[in-house]
CSV table of C-alpha atoms in Angstrom, one decimal:
chain,number,residue,atom,x,y,z
A,1,UNK,CA,20.5,-0.4,-6.8
A,2,UNK,CA,22.8,2.6,-6.9
A,3,UNK,CA,20.4,4.3,-9.3
A,4,UNK,CA,17.6,3.9,-6.8
A,5,UNK,CA,19.7,5.2,-4.0
A,6,UNK,CA,20.7,8.2,-6.0
A,7,UNK,CA,17.1,8.6,-7.2
A,8,UNK,CA,15.8,8.7,-3.6
A,9,UNK,CA,18.5,11.1,-2.5
A,10,UNK,CA,17.8,13.4,-5.5
A,11,UNK,CA,14.0,13.2,-4.7
A,12,UNK,CA,14.6,14.1,-1.1
A,13,UNK,CA,16.6,17.2,-2.1
A,14,UNK,CA,14.1,18.3,-4.7
A,15,UNK,CA,10.9,17.6,-2.6
A,16,UNK,CA,12.2,18.7,0.8
A,17,UNK,CA,10.9,15.5,2.3
A,18,UNK,CA,13.2,13.3,4.4
A,19,UNK,CA,14.6,10.2,2.7
A,20,UNK,CA,13.1,8.1,5.5
A,21,UNK,CA,9.6,9.2,4.4
A,22,UNK,CA,10.2,8.8,0.7
A,23,UNK,CA,11.8,5.4,1.1
A,24,UNK,CA,11.3,3.8,4.5
A,25,UNK,CA,13.6,0.9,5.4
A,26,UNK,CA,10.5,-1.3,5.4
A,27,UNK,CA,8.4,-0.1,2.5
A,28,UNK,CA,5.3,-2.1,1.8
A,29,UNK,CA,3.9,0.7,-0.4
A,30,UNK,CA,7.1,1.0,-2.5
A,31,UNK,CA,5.9,3.9,-4.6
A,32,UNK,CA,9.5,4.8,-5.4
A,33,UNK,CA,9.8,1.8,-7.7
A,34,UNK,CA,6.9,3.1,-9.8
A,35,UNK,CA,8.3,6.6,-9.8
A,36,UNK,CA,11.9,5.8,-10.9
A,37,UNK,CA,10.5,3.8,-13.8
A,38,UNK,CA,8.1,6.5,-14.8
A,39,UNK,CA,10.7,9.2,-14.5
A,40,UNK,CA,13.4,7.4,-16.4
A,41,UNK,CA,11.1,6.3,-19.2
A,42,UNK,CA,9.6,9.8,-19.8
A,43,UNK,CA,12.8,11.8,-19.2
A,44,UNK,CA,14.9,9.6,-21.6
A,45,UNK,CA,12.3,9.5,-24.4
A,46,UNK,CA,12.9,11.1,-27.7
A,47,UNK,CA,16.0,13.2,-28.2
A,48,UNK,CA,16.9,13.1,-24.5
A,49,UNK,CA,18.2,9.5,-24.3
A,50,UNK,CA,20.4,9.2,-21.2
A,51,UNK,CA,19.2,12.4,-19.6
A,52,UNK,CA,18.0,10.7,-16.4
A,53,UNK,CA,21.5,9.2,-15.9
A,54,UNK,CA,23.1,12.6,-16.6
A,55,UNK,CA,20.9,14.2,-13.9
A,56,UNK,CA,21.7,11.4,-11.3
A,57,UNK,CA,25.4,11.7,-12.1
A,58,UNK,CA,25.4,15.5,-11.7
A,59,UNK,CA,23.5,15.1,-8.5
A,60,UNK,CA,26.0,12.6,-7.2
A,61,UNK,CA,28.8,14.9,-8.1
A,62,UNK,CA,27.2,17.8,-6.2
A,63,UNK,CA,26.8,15.6,-3.2
A,64,UNK,CA,30.5,14.7,-3.2
A,65,UNK,CA,31.7,18.2,-3.4
A,66,UNK,CA,34.0,19.5,-0.7
A,67,UNK,CA,33.2,21.5,1.3
A,68,UNK,CA,29.8,19.8,1.4
A,69,UNK,CA,26.9,21.6,-0.1
A,70,UNK,CA,23.6,21.9,1.8
A,71,UNK,CA,20.5,20.3,0.3
A,72,UNK,CA,19.2,23.8,-0.5
A,73,UNK,CA,22.4,24.6,-2.4
A,74,UNK,CA,22.3,21.3,-4.3
A,75,UNK,CA,18.7,21.9,-5.3
A,76,UNK,CA,19.4,25.4,-6.5
A,77,UNK,CA,22.3,24.2,-8.7
A,78,UNK,CA,20.2,21.4,-10.2
A,79,UNK,CA,17.4,23.9,-11.1
A,80,UNK,CA,19.8,26.5,-12.5
A,81,UNK,CA,19.0,27.8,-16.0
A,82,UNK,CA,22.5,27.0,-17.1
A,83,UNK,CA,21.7,23.3,-17.0
A,84,UNK,CA,19.3,23.7,-20.0
A,85,UNK,CA,15.6,23.5,-20.2
A,86,UNK,CA,15.3,19.7,-20.6
A,87,UNK,CA,17.5,19.1,-17.5
A,88,UNK,CA,15.7,21.5,-15.2
A,89,UNK,CA,12.3,20.5,-16.5
A,90,UNK,CA,13.1,16.9,-15.8
A,91,UNK,CA,13.9,17.9,-12.2
A,92,UNK,CA,10.8,19.9,-11.9
A,93,UNK,CA,8.7,17.1,-13.3
A,94,UNK,CA,10.2,14.8,-10.7
A,95,UNK,CA,8.9,17.2,-7.9
A,96,UNK,CA,5.5,17.2,-9.6
A,97,UNK,CA,5.5,13.3,-9.7
A,98,UNK,CA,6.2,12.9,-6.0
A,99,UNK,CA,3.7,15.6,-4.9
A,100,UNK,CA,0.9,14.7,-7.2
A,101,UNK,CA,1.5,11.0,-8.0
A,102,UNK,CA,1.0,12.1,-11.7
A,103,UNK,CA,3.2,12.7,-14.7
A,104,UNK,CA,2.9,16.2,-16.1
A,105,UNK,CA,3.0,17.4,-19.7
A,106,UNK,CA,3.9,21.1,-20.1
A,107,UNK,CA,2.8,22.9,-23.2
A,108,UNK,CA,4.3,26.2,-23.9
A,109,UNK,CA,2.1,29.0,-25.2
A,110,UNK,CA,4.4,31.9,-25.9
A,111,UNK,CA,2.8,35.3,-25.6
A,112,UNK,CA,0.0,34.2,-23.1
A,113,UNK,CA,-0.1,35.5,-19.6
A,114,UNK,CA,0.9,32.1,-18.0
A,115,UNK,CA,3.4,31.2,-20.8
A,116,UNK,CA,1.9,27.8,-21.1
A,117,UNK,CA,-0.3,25.1,-19.4
A,118,UNK,CA,0.2,21.8,-17.7
A,119,UNK,CA,-1.9,18.7,-18.1
A,120,UNK,CA,-1.2,15.5,-16.1
A,121,UNK,CA,-2.0,11.9,-15.9
A,122,UNK,CA,-2.3,10.2,-12.5
A,123,UNK,CA,-0.4,7.0,-12.6
A,124,UNK,CA,-2.6,4.9,-10.4
A,125,UNK,CA,-4.9,4.9,-7.3
A,126,UNK,CA,-1.8,4.0,-5.3
A,127,UNK,CA,0.2,7.0,-6.6
A,128,UNK,CA,-2.8,9.3,-6.0
A,129,UNK,CA,-3.0,8.4,-2.4
A,130,UNK,CA,0.8,8.4,-2.0
A,131,UNK,CA,1.1,12.0,-3.3
A,132,UNK,CA,3.1,14.2,-0.9
A,133,UNK,CA,0.6,17.0,-1.4
A,134,UNK,CA,-1.6,15.4,1.2
A,135,UNK,CA,1.2,15.2,3.7
A,136,UNK,CA,2.0,18.9,3.2
A,137,UNK,CA,-1.7,19.6,3.7
A,138,UNK,CA,-1.5,17.6,7.0
A,139,UNK,CA,-4.6,15.9,5.6
A,140,UNK,CA,-5.6,12.9,3.5
A,141,UNK,CA,-6.7,12.3,-0.1
A,142,UNK,CA,-10.4,12.5,-0.9
A,143,UNK,CA,-12.1,9.2,-0.1
A,144,UNK,CA,-9.0,7.7,1.6
A,145,UNK,CA,-8.2,8.3,5.2
A,146,UNK,CA,-6.4,6.3,7.8
A,147,UNK,CA,-7.4,8.8,10.5
A,148,UNK,CA,-9.8,7.6,13.1
A,149,UNK,CA,-13.4,8.7,13.5
A,150,UNK,CA,-13.6,12.2,14.9
A,151,UNK,CA,-10.1,13.2,13.9
A,152,UNK,CA,-11.4,16.4,12.4
A,153,UNK,CA,-12.0,17.8,15.9
A,154,UNK,CA,-8.3,17.6,16.7
A,155,UNK,CA,-5.4,19.7,15.5
A,156,UNK,CA,-3.1,17.9,13.0
A,157,UNK,CA,0.3,16.8,14.1
A,158,UNK,CA,3.2,19.1,13.2
A,159,UNK,CA,4.2,19.4,9.5
A,160,UNK,CA,7.7,18.2,10.5
A,161,UNK,CA,6.2,14.8,11.4
A,162,UNK,CA,4.8,14.5,7.9
A,163,UNK,CA,8.0,15.7,6.1
A,164,UNK,CA,10.2,13.7,8.4
A,165,UNK,CA,12.3,16.8,9.0
A,166,UNK,CA,12.4,17.1,12.8
A,167,UNK,CA,14.2,20.5,12.6
A,168,UNK,CA,11.5,21.9,10.3
A,169,UNK,CA,9.9,23.5,13.3
A,170,UNK,CA,6.6,24.3,11.6
A,171,UNK,CA,3.6,23.4,13.6
A,172,UNK,CA,0.2,22.1,12.3
B,1,UNK,CA,-12.2,-23.6,6.7
B,2,UNK,CA,-10.6,-20.3,7.8
B,3,UNK,CA,-9.9,-18.2,10.8
B,4,UNK,CA,-7.9,-15.2,12.0
B,5,UNK,CA,-5.7,-14.8,15.0
B,6,UNK,CA,-5.4,-11.2,16.2
B,7,UNK,CA,-2.7,-10.7,18.8
B,8,UNK,CA,-2.4,-7.6,20.9
B,9,UNK,CA,1.3,-7.0,21.4
B,10,UNK,CA,3.1,-4.5,23.6
B,11,UNK,CA,4.7,-1.9,21.3
B,12,UNK,CA,2.4,-2.7,18.4
B,13,UNK,CA,-0.9,-0.8,19.2
B,14,UNK,CA,-2.3,-1.9,15.8
B,15,UNK,CA,-2.1,-5.6,16.8
B,16,UNK,CA,-0.6,-8.3,14.7
B,17,UNK,CA,-3.0,-10.2,12.5
B,18,UNK,CA,-2.5,-13.7,11.1
B,19,UNK,CA,-5.0,-15.6,8.9
B,20,UNK,CA,-5.2,-19.3,8.2
B,21,UNK,CA,-7.1,-21.5,5.8
B,22,UNK,CA,-7.7,-25.2,5.1
B,23,UNK,CA,-5.3,-26.2,2.3
B,24,UNK,CA,-8.1,-27.4,0.0
B,25,UNK,CA,-10.1,-24.2,0.0
B,26,UNK,CA,-9.3,-22.5,-3.3
B,27,UNK,CA,-6.8,-22.2,-6.2
B,28,UNK,CA,-4.8,-19.1,-6.8
B,29,UNK,CA,-5.8,-16.8,-9.6
B,30,UNK,CA,-3.8,-17.1,-12.8
B,31,UNK,CA,-1.7,-20.0,-11.5
B,32,UNK,CA,-1.9,-23.7,-12.3
B,33,UNK,CA,-4.2,-25.6,-10.0
B,34,UNK,CA,-2.2,-27.5,-7.3
B,35,UNK,CA,-5.1,-29.8,-6.2
B,36,UNK,CA,-7.5,-31.9,-8.1
B,37,UNK,CA,-10.5,-30.7,-6.1
B,38,UNK,CA,-11.2,-27.5,-4.1
B,39,UNK,CA,-13.9,-26.9,-1.5
B,40,UNK,CA,-14.9,-23.5,-2.9
B,41,UNK,CA,-14.0,-23.7,-6.6
B,42,UNK,CA,-15.1,-26.0,-9.4
B,43,UNK,CA,-13.7,-25.7,-12.9
B,44,UNK,CA,-16.2,-25.1,-15.7
B,45,UNK,CA,-19.1,-24.9,-13.2
B,46,UNK,CA,-22.2,-23.8,-15.0
B,47,UNK,CA,-24.4,-23.1,-12.0
B,48,UNK,CA,-21.9,-21.3,-9.8
B,49,UNK,CA,-21.6,-17.6,-9.3
B,50,UNK,CA,-18.9,-15.8,-11.3
B,51,UNK,CA,-15.4,-16.0,-9.8
B,52,UNK,CA,-15.2,-13.9,-6.6
B,53,UNK,CA,-18.6,-12.4,-7.0
B,54,UNK,CA,-21.4,-12.8,-4.5
B,55,UNK,CA,-24.7,-14.4,-5.5
B,56,UNK,CA,-27.3,-12.2,-7.3
B,57,UNK,CA,-29.4,-9.9,-5.1
B,58,UNK,CA,-32.0,-9.6,-3.8
B,59,UNK,CA,-32.1,-13.1,-2.4
B,60,UNK,CA,-35.2,-15.0,-3.3
B,61,UNK,CA,-36.2,-17.1,-0.4
B,62,UNK,CA,-38.4,-19.3,-2.7
B,63,UNK,CA,-35.3,-20.4,-4.6
B,64,UNK,CA,-34.8,-24.1,-3.8
B,65,UNK,CA,-31.0,-24.0,-4.0
B,66,UNK,CA,-28.2,-21.6,-3.2
B,67,UNK,CA,-25.5,-20.7,-5.6
B,68,UNK,CA,-22.3,-22.5,-5.0
B,69,UNK,CA,-19.4,-20.1,-4.4
B,70,UNK,CA,-16.7,-19.9,-7.0
B,71,UNK,CA,-13.7,-18.4,-5.2
B,72,UNK,CA,-10.0,-17.9,-6.2
B,73,UNK,CA,-7.2,-16.5,-4.2
B,74,UNK,CA,-6.2,-13.1,-5.6
B,75,UNK,CA,-2.9,-12.4,-3.8
B,76,UNK,CA,-0.7,-15.5,-3.9
B,77,UNK,CA,0.8,-16.9,-0.7
B,78,UNK,CA,4.5,-15.9,-0.7
B,79,UNK,CA,7.2,-18.6,-1.2
B,80,UNK,CA,8.6,-17.8,2.3
B,81,UNK,CA,5.2,-18.5,3.8
B,82,UNK,CA,4.7,-21.7,1.8
B,83,UNK,CA,8.1,-22.9,3.1
B,84,UNK,CA,7.1,-22.0,6.7
B,85,UNK,CA,3.8,-23.9,6.2
B,86,UNK,CA,5.6,-27.0,5.0
B,87,UNK,CA,7.9,-26.9,8.0
B,88,UNK,CA,5.1,-26.6,10.6
B,89,UNK,CA,2.7,-29.0,8.9
B,90,UNK,CA,5.5,-31.6,9.0
B,91,UNK,CA,6.2,-30.9,12.6
B,92,UNK,CA,2.5,-31.3,13.4
B,93,UNK,CA,2.3,-34.6,11.6
B,94,UNK,CA,5.3,-35.8,13.5
B,95,UNK,CA,3.6,-35.4,16.9
B,96,UNK,CA,0.1,-36.3,15.7
B,97,UNK,CA,-0.2,-38.2,12.4
B,98,UNK,CA,-3.9,-37.5,12.1
B,99,UNK,CA,-3.8,-33.9,13.3
B,100,UNK,CA,-6.4,-31.8,11.4
B,101,UNK,CA,-4.2,-28.7,12.0
B,102,UNK,CA,-1.7,-30.1,9.6
B,103,UNK,CA,-4.3,-29.5,6.9
B,104,UNK,CA,-4.2,-25.7,7.6
B,105,UNK,CA,-1.9,-23.1,6.2
B,106,UNK,CA,-0.9,-19.6,7.1
B,107,UNK,CA,-1.9,-17.1,4.4
B,108,UNK,CA,0.1,-14.2,5.8
B,109,UNK,CA,0.6,-12.0,8.9
B,110,UNK,CA,-0.1,-8.3,8.8
B,111,UNK,CA,1.9,-6.1,11.1
B,112,UNK,CA,2.7,-2.4,11.5
B,113,UNK,CA,6.1,-1.4,10.0
B,114,UNK,CA,6.0,1.9,11.8
B,115,UNK,CA,3.9,1.2,14.8
B,116,UNK,CA,4.4,4.6,16.4
B,117,UNK,CA,3.8,6.7,13.3
B,118,UNK,CA,2.4,10.0,14.4
B,119,UNK,CA,0.9,10.7,10.9
B,120,UNK,CA,-0.6,7.3,10.2
B,121,UNK,CA,-2.5,5.5,13.0
B,122,UNK,CA,-2.5,2.2,11.0
B,123,UNK,CA,1.3,2.2,11.3
B,124,UNK,CA,1.9,1.5,7.6
B,125,UNK,CA,0.9,-2.2,7.6
B,126,UNK,CA,2.8,-4.9,5.7
B,127,UNK,CA,1.5,-6.5,3.7
B,128,UNK,CA,-0.8,-3.6,2.8
B,129,UNK,CA,-3.7,-6.1,2.1
B,130,UNK,CA,-4.6,-9.4,3.6
B,131,UNK,CA,-7.7,-11.5,3.0
B,132,UNK,CA,-8.9,-14.9,4.0
B,133,UNK,CA,-10.7,-16.4,1.0
B,134,UNK,CA,-13.5,-17.9,3.2
B,135,UNK,CA,-14.0,-14.7,5.3
B,136,UNK,CA,-13.2,-11.9,2.9
B,137,UNK,CA,-14.0,-13.8,-0.3
B,138,UNK,CA,-15.4,-10.9,-2.2
B,139,UNK,CA,-13.1,-8.1,-1.0
B,140,UNK,CA,-9.7,-9.5,-2.0
B,141,UNK,CA,-7.3,-7.4,-4.0
B,142,UNK,CA,-5.4,-4.2,-3.7
B,143,UNK,CA,-7.9,-1.3,-3.9
B,144,UNK,CA,-7.4,1.1,-1.0
B,145,UNK,CA,-10.3,1.5,1.5
B,146,UNK,CA,-12.1,-1.4,-0.4
B,147,UNK,CA,-9.9,-4.5,-0.4
B,148,UNK,CA,-9.4,-6.4,2.8
B,149,UNK,CA,-6.8,-5.1,5.3
B,150,UNK,CA,-7.1,-6.3,8.9
B,151,UNK,CA,-5.5,-3.2,10.4
B,152,UNK,CA,-7.2,-0.6,8.2
B,153,UNK,CA,-10.6,-2.1,8.8
B,154,UNK,CA,-10.2,-2.5,12.6
B,155,UNK,CA,-8.7,1.0,12.7
B,156,UNK,CA,-12.3,2.2,12.2
B,157,UNK,CA,-13.7,0.3,15.2
B,158,UNK,CA,-15.5,2.5,17.7
B,159,UNK,CA,-17.6,2.2,20.8
B,160,UNK,CA,-21.2,3.2,21.1
B,161,UNK,CA,-20.0,6.8,21.8
B,162,UNK,CA,-18.0,7.0,18.6
B,163,UNK,CA,-14.7,6.8,20.4
B,164,UNK,CA,-11.9,4.5,19.2
B,165,UNK,CA,-12.3,1.1,20.7
B,166,UNK,CA,-8.7,-0.2,20.3
B,167,UNK,CA,-9.2,-2.2,17.1
B,168,UNK,CA,-12.1,-4.3,18.4
B,169,UNK,CA,-15.6,-4.2,17.1
B,170,UNK,CA,-17.0,-6.1,20.1
B,171,UNK,CA,-17.7,-2.9,21.9
B,172,UNK,CA,-19.7,-1.4,19.1
B,173,UNK,CA,-23.0,-2.4,20.6
B,174,UNK,CA,-22.0,-2.7,24.2
B,175,UNK,CA,-24.6,-1.3,26.6
């Protein structure tokens, strides 16, 4: 229970979406349950046993600091190089998971222009449609729309409505 | 055999949708049978359609018989709904021993969890999917835009001019 609460808080900080969007009080979709399981399983695999717990614990520590840190400051500290590549990569992969509904594999290719490449596996049709990327686009997944006939003739609602951050201020 | 009750409620523009079935309709998939006989399912039936599949097409009008349906419930009725059914069936039998309504059960009620969502006109329904095995026999399940969902389906209802018709299909052909 505490893990899930921390996980949602951590996800909100890393994705920039409001907690109420990622984990509504009434949550019939409940994609967070799939994501925490996927994240913990993959992050803790191999030599990194316990890494997900370490990240959640570090995050909780940052949240409890006094004076309080902003979400931006907490995010920057989590993604700082000094935490080590495995730690920061696990955080970055969590962002990818929420936005794409997919788990990424990053393959380093030293010496190439990009330095590596990323492949991914979409978890399910549910995670595909739940991807935050569609919300940021103020749009809908291909082949899946809850908008009503003729919606394309109207301006999308503000981005802040999608992210749940009323103070976002960005308009559609 | 089965019916829906759609209720237009102030504050819930997506309506609230309940569906009911006769208790002997079908068994639940992957669960032990609770009844000896079902109206739309027969164990080891050799001449029935495959489970939850419609009869082969095209229909041949010269065929002397129709294929018996072979239907199972895909999404089980929740324990809370089962308890609710038992309570109301008992109450009905108390006031009218022979009441046929005591032989019906609620399957579930779909309602919007965020009725005023500005980003999702369906209001994020709960449960996400809801099917009556006699009315949506072949579209049960949990595949988005395919499996039965009262609110998601009726969210597409329009009038003859293509404008949204407030969740009713009755105006689709109105002149």
